[in-house]
Coordinates of N, CA and C in Angstrom, one line a residue:
M11 N 19.4 10.3 43.7 CA 19.7 9.9 42.3 C 18.7 8.9 41.8
K12 N 18.3 7.9 42.7 CA 17.4 6.9 42.3 C 16.1 7.5 41.9
K13 N 15.6 8.5 42.6 CA 14.3 9.2 42.3 C 14.4 9.8 40.9
F14 N 15.5 10.4 40.6 CA 15.7 11.1 39.3 C 15.6 10.0 38.2
I15 N 16.3 8.9 38.3 CA 16.2 7.8 37.3 C 14.8 7.3 37.2
I16 N 14.1 7.1 38.3 CA 12.7 6.6 38.3 C 11.8 7.6 37.5
R17 N 12.0 8.9 37.8 CA 11.2 9.9 37.1 C 11.5 9.9 35.6
I18 N 12.7 9.8 35.2 CA 13.1 9.7 33.8 C 12.4 8.5 33.1
L19 N 12.5 7.3 33.8 CA 11.9 6.1 33.3 C 10.4 6.3 33.1
I20 N 9.8 6.9 34.1 CA 8.3 7.1 34.0 C 8.0 8.0 32.9
L21 N 8.7 9.1 32.7 CA 8.5 10.0 31.6 C 8.7 9.3 30.2
L22 N 9.7 8.4 30.1 CA 10.0 7.7 28.9 C 8.8 6.8 28.6
I23 N 8.3 6.1 29.6 CA 7.2 5.2 29.5 C 5.9 6.0 29.0
I24 N 5.7 7.1 29.6 CA 4.5 7.9 29.2 C 4.7 8.4 27.8
L25 N 5.9 8.8 27.4 CA 6.2 9.3 26.1 C 6.0 8.1 25.1
L26 N 6.4 6.9 25.4 CA 6.2 5.8 24.5 C 4.7 5.5 24.3
V27 N 4.0 5.5 25.4 CA 2.5 5.3 25.3 C 1.8 6.3 24.4
I28 N 2.2 7.6 24.6 CA 1.6 8.6 23.8 C 2.0 8.4 22.3
V29 N 3.2 8.1 22.0 CA 3.6 7.9 20.6 C 2.9 6.7 20.0
F30 N 2.8 5.6 20.8 CA 2.1 4.4 20.3 C 0.6 4.7 20.1
A31 N 0.0 5.4 21.0 CA -1.4 5.8 20.8 C -1.6 6.6 19.5
Y32 N -0.7 7.6 19.3 CA -0.8 8.4 18.1 C -0.7 7.6 16.8
F33 N 0.3 6.7 16.7 CA 0.4 5.9 15.5 C -0.7 4.9 15.4
Y34 N -1.2 4.4 16.5 CA -2.3 3.4 16.5 C -3.6 4.1 15.9
R35 N -3.8 5.4 16.3 CA -5.0 6.1 15.8 C -4.9 6.3 14.3
I36 N -3.7 6.6 13.8 CA -3.5 6.8 12.4 C -3.8 5.5 11.7
W37 N -3.2 4.4 12.1 CA -3.4 3.1 11.5 C -4.9 2.7 11.6
A38 N -5.6 2.9 12.7 CA -7.0 2.5 12.9 C -7.9 3.3 11.9
K39 N -7.6 4.6 11.7 CA -8.4 5.4 10.8 C -8.2 4.9 9.4
E40 N -7.0 4.5 9.0 CA -6.8 4.0 7.6 C -7.5 2.7 7.5
K41 N -7.4 1.8 8.5 CA -8.1 0.5 8.4 C -9.6 0.7 8.3
K42 N -10.1 1.6 9.0 CA -11.6 1.9 9.0 C -12.0 2.3 7.6
V43 N -11.3 3.2 7.0 CA -11.6 3.6 5.6 C -11.5 2.4 4.6
E44 N -10.5 1.6 4.8 CA -10.3 0.4 4.0 C -11.5 -0.5 4.1
E45 N -12.0 -0.7 5.3 CA -13.1 -1.5 5.6 C -14.4 -0.9 5.0
Q46 N -14.5 0.4 5.0 CA -15.7 1.0 4.4 C -15.6 0.8 2.9
M47 N -14.4 0.9 2.3 CA -14.3 0.7 0.8 C -14.7 -0.7 0.4
V48 N -14.3 -1.7 1.3 CA -14.6 -3.1 1.0 C -16.1 -3.3 1.1
M49 N -16.8 -2.7 2.1 CA -18.2 -2.8 2.2 C -18.9 -2.1 1.0
K50 N -18.4 -1.0 0.6 CA -19.0 -0.3 -0.6 C -18.8 -1.2 -1.8
A51 N -17.7 -1.8 -2.0 CA -17.4 -2.7 -3.1 C -18.4 -3.9 -3.1
R52 N -18.5 -4.5 -1.9 CA -19.4 -5.6 -1.8 C -20.9 -5.3 -2.1
Q53 N -21.3 -4.0 -1.7 CA -22.7 -3.6 -1.9 C -22.9 -3.3 -3.4
E54 N -22.0 -2.6 -4.1 CA -22.2 -2.1 -5.4 C -21.7 -3.1 -6.5
V55 N -20.9 -4.0 -6.2 CA -20.5 -5.1 -7.1 C -20.9 -6.4 -6.6
S56 N -22.2 -6.7 -6.8 CA -22.8 -7.9 -6.2 C -22.1 -9.2 -6.6
I57 N -21.4 -9.2 -7.7 CA -20.8 -10.4 -8.2 C -19.5 -10.7 -7.4
L58 N -19.0 -9.8 -6.7 CA -17.7 -10.0 -5.9 C -17.9 -11.1 -4.9
D59 N -17.2 -12.1 -5.0 CA -17.3 -13.2 -4.0 C -16.2 -13.3 -3.1
K60 N -15.0 -13.2 -3.6 CA -13.7 -13.4 -2.8 C -12.8 -12.2 -3.1
I61 N -12.2 -11.7 -2.0 CA -11.2 -10.6 -2.1 C -9.8 -11.3 -1.9
D62 N -9.0 -11.1 -2.9 CA -7.6 -11.6 -2.8 C -6.6 -10.6 -2.3
E63 N -6.8 -9.3 -2.7 CA -5.8 -8.3 -2.3 C -6.5 -6.9 -2.3
I64 N -6.1 -6.1 -1.4 CA -6.5 -4.7 -1.3 C -5.3 -3.8 -1.3
S65 N -5.2 -2.9 -2.2 CA -4.1 -2.0 -2.2 C -4.6 -0.5 -2.3
Y66 N -3.7 0.4 -1.8 CA -4.0 1.8 -1.9 C -3.1 2.3 -2.9
F67 N -3.6 2.9 -4.0 CA -2.8 3.4 -5.1 C -3.0 4.9 -5.2
T68 N -1.9 5.6 -5.2 CA -1.9 7.1 -5.4 C -1.3 7.4 -6.7
G69 N -2.1 7.9 -7.6 CA -1.6 8.3 -8.9 C -2.2 9.7 -9.2
E70 N -2.9 9.8 -10.3 CA -3.5 11.1 -10.6 C -4.6 11.3 -9.6
K71 N -5.2 10.3 -9.2 CA -6.2 10.3 -8.1 C -5.8 9.1 -7.1
Q72 N -6.4 9.1 -6.0 CA -6.2 8.0 -5.0 C -7.3 7.0 -5.1
Y73 N -7.0 5.8 -5.1 CA -8.0 4.7 -5.2 C -7.6 3.6 -4.3
Y74 N -8.6 2.9 -3.8 CA -8.4 1.6 -3.2 C -8.7 0.6 -4.4
V75 N -7.7 -0.3 -4.6 CA -7.8 -1.3 -5.7 C -8.0 -2.6 -5.0
I76 N -9.1 -3.3 -5.4 CA -9.4 -4.6 -4.9 C -9.3 -5.6 -6.0
M77 N -8.5 -6.6 -5.8 CA -8.3 -7.7 -6.7 C -9.2 -8.9 -6.1
G78 N -10.1 -9.4 -6.9 CA -10.9 -10.5 -6.3 C -11.4 -11.4 -7.4
K79 N -12.4 -12.2 -7.0 CA -13.0 -13.2 -7.9 C -14.5 -13.1 -7.8
D80 N -15.2 -13.4 -8.9 CA -16.7 -13.5 -8.8 C -17.1 -15.0 -8.4
H81 N -18.3 -15.3 -8.4 CA -18.8 -16.6 -8.0 C -18.3 -17.7 -8.8
L82 N -17.9 -17.5 -10.1 CA -17.4 -18.5 -10.9 C -15.9 -18.6 -10.9
G83 N -15.2 -17.8 -10.1 CA -13.8 -17.8 -9.9 C -13.1 -16.9 -11.0
I84 N -13.8 -16.1 -11.7 CA -13.2 -15.2 -12.7 C -12.6 -14.0 -12.0
Q85 N -11.3 -13.7 -12.3 CA -10.6 -12.6 -11.7 C -11.3 -11.3 -12.1
L86 N -11.4 -10.4 -11.1 CA -11.8 -9.0 -11.4 C -11.1 -8.0 -10.6
I87 N -11.0 -6.8 -11.1 CA -10.4 -5.7 -10.4 C -11.4 -4.6 -10.2
I88 N -11.4 -4.1 -9.0 CA -12.4 -3.0 -8.6 C -11.5 -1.8 -8.1
W89 N -11.8 -0.6 -8.6 CA -11.2 0.5 -8.1 C -12.2 1.6 -7.7
L90 N -12.0 2.1 -6.5 CA -12.9 3.0 -5.9 C -12.3 4.0 -4.9
N91 N -12.9 5.1 -4.7 CA -12.5 6.0 -3.6 C -13.8 6.6 -3.0
E92 N -13.6 7.5 -2.1 CA -14.8 8.0 -1.4 C -15.6 8.9 -2.2
K93 N -15.1 9.5 -3.3 CA -15.8 10.5 -4.1 C -16.4 10.0 -5.4
D94 N -15.6 9.2 -6.2 CA -16.0 8.9 -7.5 C -16.9 7.6 -7.5
K95 N -17.5 7.3 -8.6 CA -18.3 6.1 -8.8 C -17.3 4.9 -8.8
I96 N -17.8 3.8 -8.4 CA -17.1 2.6 -8.3 C -16.9 2.0 -9.8
N97 N -15.7 1.5 -10.1 CA -15.5 0.9 -11.4 C -14.9 -0.5 -11.2
Y98 N -15.2 -1.4 -12.1 CA -14.6 -2.7 -12.1 C -14.6 -3.3 -13.5
Q99 N -13.6 -4.2 -13.7 CA -13.5 -4.9 -14.9 C -13.1 -6.4 -14.6
F100 N -13.5 -7.3 -15.5 CA -13.1 -8.6 -15.4 C -11.7 -8.7 -16.0
L101 N -10.9 -9.5 -15.4 CA -9.5 -9.7 -15.9 C -9.4 -11.1 -16.6
T102 N -9.9 -11.2 -17.8 CA -9.8 -12.5 -18.5 C -8.4 -12.7 -19.1
N103 N -7.9 -11.6 -19.6 CA -6.5 -11.7 -20.2 C -5.7 -10.6 -19.5
W104 N -4.9 -11.0 -18.5 CA -4.1 -10.1 -17.8 C -2.7 -10.7 -17.4
V105 N -1.8 -9.9 -17.1 CA -0.5 -10.3 -16.7 C -0.4 -10.4 -15.2
K106 N 0.1 -11.5 -14.8 CA 0.3 -11.8 -13.3 C 1.4 -11.0 -12.7
K107 N 1.4 -10.8 -11.4 CA 2.5 -10.0 -10.8 C 3.8 -10.7 -10.9
E108 N 3.9 -12.0 -10.9 CA 5.2 -12.7 -11.1 C 5.8 -12.4 -12.4
E109 N 5.0 -12.3 -13.5 CA 5.6 -11.9 -14.8 C 6.1 -10.5 -14.8
I110 N 5.4 -9.6 -14.1 CA 5.8 -8.2 -14.1 C 7.1 -8.1 -13.3
E111 N 7.2 -8.9 -12.2 CA 8.4 -8.9 -11.4 C 9.6 -9.3 -12.3
K112 N 9.4 -10.3 -13.1 CA 10.5 -10.7 -14.0 C 10.9 -9.6 -15.0
K113 N 9.9 -9.0 -15.5 CA 10.2 -7.9 -16.5 C 10.9 -6.8 -15.8
A114 N 10.4 -6.4 -14.6 CA 11.0 -5.3 -13.9 C 12.5 -5.5 -13.6
L115 N 12.7 -6.7 -13.2 CA 14.1 -7.1 -12.8 C 15.0 -7.2 -14.1
S116 N 14.4 -7.6 -15.2 CA 15.2 -7.6 -16.5 C 15.6 -6.2 -16.9
L117 N 14.7 -5.2 -16.6 CA 15.0 -3.8 -17.0 C 16.0 -3.2 -16.0
Q118 N 16.0 -3.6 -14.8 CA 16.9 -3.1 -13.7 C 17.5 -4.4 -13.0
P119 N 18.5 -5.0 -13.7 CA 19.0 -6.3 -13.2 C 19.5 -6.3 -11.8
N120 N 20.2 -5.3 -11.3 CA 20.8 -5.3 -10.0 C 19.9 -4.5 -9.0
S121 N 18.6 -4.7 -9.1 CA 17.7 -4.0 -8.2 C 16.9 -5.0 -7.4
S122 N 16.3 -4.4 -6.4 CA 15.4 -5.3 -5.6 C 14.0 -4.6 -5.7
I123 N 13.0 -5.5 -5.8 CA 11.6 -5.0 -5.9 C 11.1 -4.8 -4.5
K124 N 10.6 -3.6 -4.2 CA 10.0 -3.3 -2.9 C 8.5 -3.6 -2.8
R125 N 7.8 -3.3 -3.9 CA 6.4 -3.7 -4.0 C 5.9 -3.5 -5.4
I126 N 4.8 -4.3 -5.7 CA 4.1 -4.2 -6.9 C 2.7 -4.0 -6.6
T127 N 2.1 -2.9 -7.1 CA 0.8 -2.5 -6.7 C -0.1 -2.3 -8.0
P128 N -1.2 -2.9 -8.1 CA -2.1 -2.6 -9.2 C -2.7 -1.2 -9.0
G129 N -2.9 -0.5 -10.1 CA -3.4 0.8 -10.1 C -4.1 1.3 -11.3
I130 N -4.4 2.5 -11.4 CA -5.1 3.1 -12.5 C -4.4 4.3 -13.0
M131 N -4.3 4.5 -14.3 CA -3.7 5.6 -15.0 C -4.7 6.2 -16.0
Q132 N -4.8 7.5 -16.0 CA -5.7 8.1 -17.0 C -7.1 7.6 -17.0
V133 N -7.7 7.6 -15.8 CA -9.1 7.2 -15.5 C -9.4 5.7 -15.7
D134 N -8.9 5.0 -16.8 CA -9.3 3.6 -16.9 C -8.2 2.7 -17.4
R135 N -7.0 3.1 -17.5 CA -5.9 2.2 -17.9 C -5.4 1.5 -16.7
L136 N -5.6 0.2 -16.7 CA -5.1 -0.6 -15.6 C -3.6 -0.9 -15.7
I137 N -2.9 -0.7 -14.6 CA -1.5 -0.8 -14.6 C -1.0 -1.5 -13.3
Y138 N 0.3 -1.9 -13.4 CA 1.0 -2.3 -12.2 C 2.1 -1.2 -12.0
E139 N 2.2 -0.7 -10.7 CA 3.3 0.2 -10.3 C 4.3 -0.6 -9.6
V140 N 5.5 -0.6 -10.0 CA 6.6 -1.3 -9.4 C 7.5 -0.3 -8.7
L141 N 7.7 -0.5 -7.4 CA 8.7 0.3 -6.7 C 9.9 -0.5 -6.5
F142 N 11.1 0.0 -7.0 CA 12.3 -0.8 -6.9 C 13.4 0.1 -6.3
K143 N 14.5 -0.6 -5.8 CA 15.7 0.1 -5.4 C 16.9 -0.5 -6.1
D144 N 17.6 0.4 -6.8 CA 18.8 -0.1 -7.6 C 20.0 -0.4 -6.7
D145 N 21.1 -0.8 -7.4 CA 22.3 -1.2 -6.6 C 23.0 0.0 -6.1
Q146 N 22.6 1.2 -6.5 CA 23.2 2.4 -6.0 C 22.4 3.1 -4.8
G147 N 21.3 2.4 -4.4 CA 20.5 2.8 -3.4 C 19.4 3.8 -3.8
R148 N 19.2 4.0 -5.1 CA 18.2 4.9 -5.6 C 16.9 4.2 -5.8
F149 N 15.8 4.8 -5.5 CA 14.5 4.3 -5.7 C 14.0 4.7 -7.1
G150 N 13.1 3.9 -7.6 CA 12.5 4.2 -8.9 C 11.2 3.5 -9.1
Y151 N 10.4 4.0 -10.1 CA 9.1 3.4 -10.4 C 9.1 3.0 -11.8
Q152 N 8.5 1.8 -12.0 CA 8.2 1.3 -13.4 C 6.7 1.1 -13.4
Y153 N 6.1 1.5 -14.6 CA 4.6 1.3 -14.8 C 4.4 0.4 -16.0
F154 N 3.7 -0.7 -15.7 CA 3.4 -1.7 -16.8 C 1.9 -1.7 -17.0
D155 N 1.5 -2.0 -18.2 CA 0.1 -2.2 -18.6 C -0.3 -3.5 -18.0
L156 N -1.4 -3.6 -17.2 CA -1.8 -4.8 -16.6 C -2.3 -5.8 -17.5
K157 N -2.8 -5.4 -18.7 CA -3.3 -6.4 -19.6 C -2.3 -6.9 -20.6
T158 N -1.3 -6.1 -21.0 CA -0.3 -6.6 -22.0 C 1.1 -6.8 -21.4
G159 N 1.4 -6.2 -20.2 CA 2.7 -6.3 -19.6 C 3.7 -5.3 -20.2
E160 N 3.2 -4.5 -21.1 CA 4.1 -3.5 -21.8 C 4.5 -2.4 -20.8
L161 N 5.8 -2.1 -20.8 CA 6.3 -1.0 -20.0 C 5.8 0.3 -20.5
I162 N 5.2 1.1 -19.7 CA 4.6 2.4 -20.0 C 5.6 3.5 -19.8
K163 N 6.2 3.5 -18.6 CA 7.2 4.5 -18.3 C 8.0 4.1 -17.1
M164 N 9.1 4.7 -16.9 CA 10.0 4.4 -15.7 C 10.6 5.7 -15.2
Y165 N 10.7 5.8 -13.9 CA 11.3 7.0 -13.3 C 12.4 6.4 -12.3
L166 N 13.5 7.1 -12.3 CA 14.6 6.8 -11.4 C 14.8 8.0 -10.5
L167 N 14.6 7.9 -9.2 CA 14.7 9.1 -8.3 C 16.1 9.2 -7.9
G168 N 16.6 10.4 -7.8 CA 18.0 10.7 -7.4 C 18.1 10.6 -5.9
K169 N 19.4 10.5 -5.4 CA 19.6 10.5 -4.0 C 19.5 11.8 -3.4

């Protein structure tokens, strides 16, 4: 009986190692692509001095969105992927995430914000995508214009 239990424990340990290795490889691959996008951004946008945040945005296309600052401390947003040309804009007049969070909660008062991600809509419209969960357990998305804070659209997903 002891040998049987030992064999089961060894099999469980092997299985755990295999599962961990599998998920680690996926994570490492994603991290490597992210690092390549940061290198590409630093090479092609020479004014980029500091990176504040890196997000992966999936919309009409997939982009890595980098929020950063130039040498003078002026905020800029860079969006790029492996195929398209790199794009960036200075954010002299833009709405901060904290303001978007307040607006999102005012539209869905009994909800909790899961994440707020900068993104791109229709090639060059800068947005915030808000993922929220309402008091009934349903998830939804709100899209706000990054420059004006205006609500663009909202989706509520069913259970």
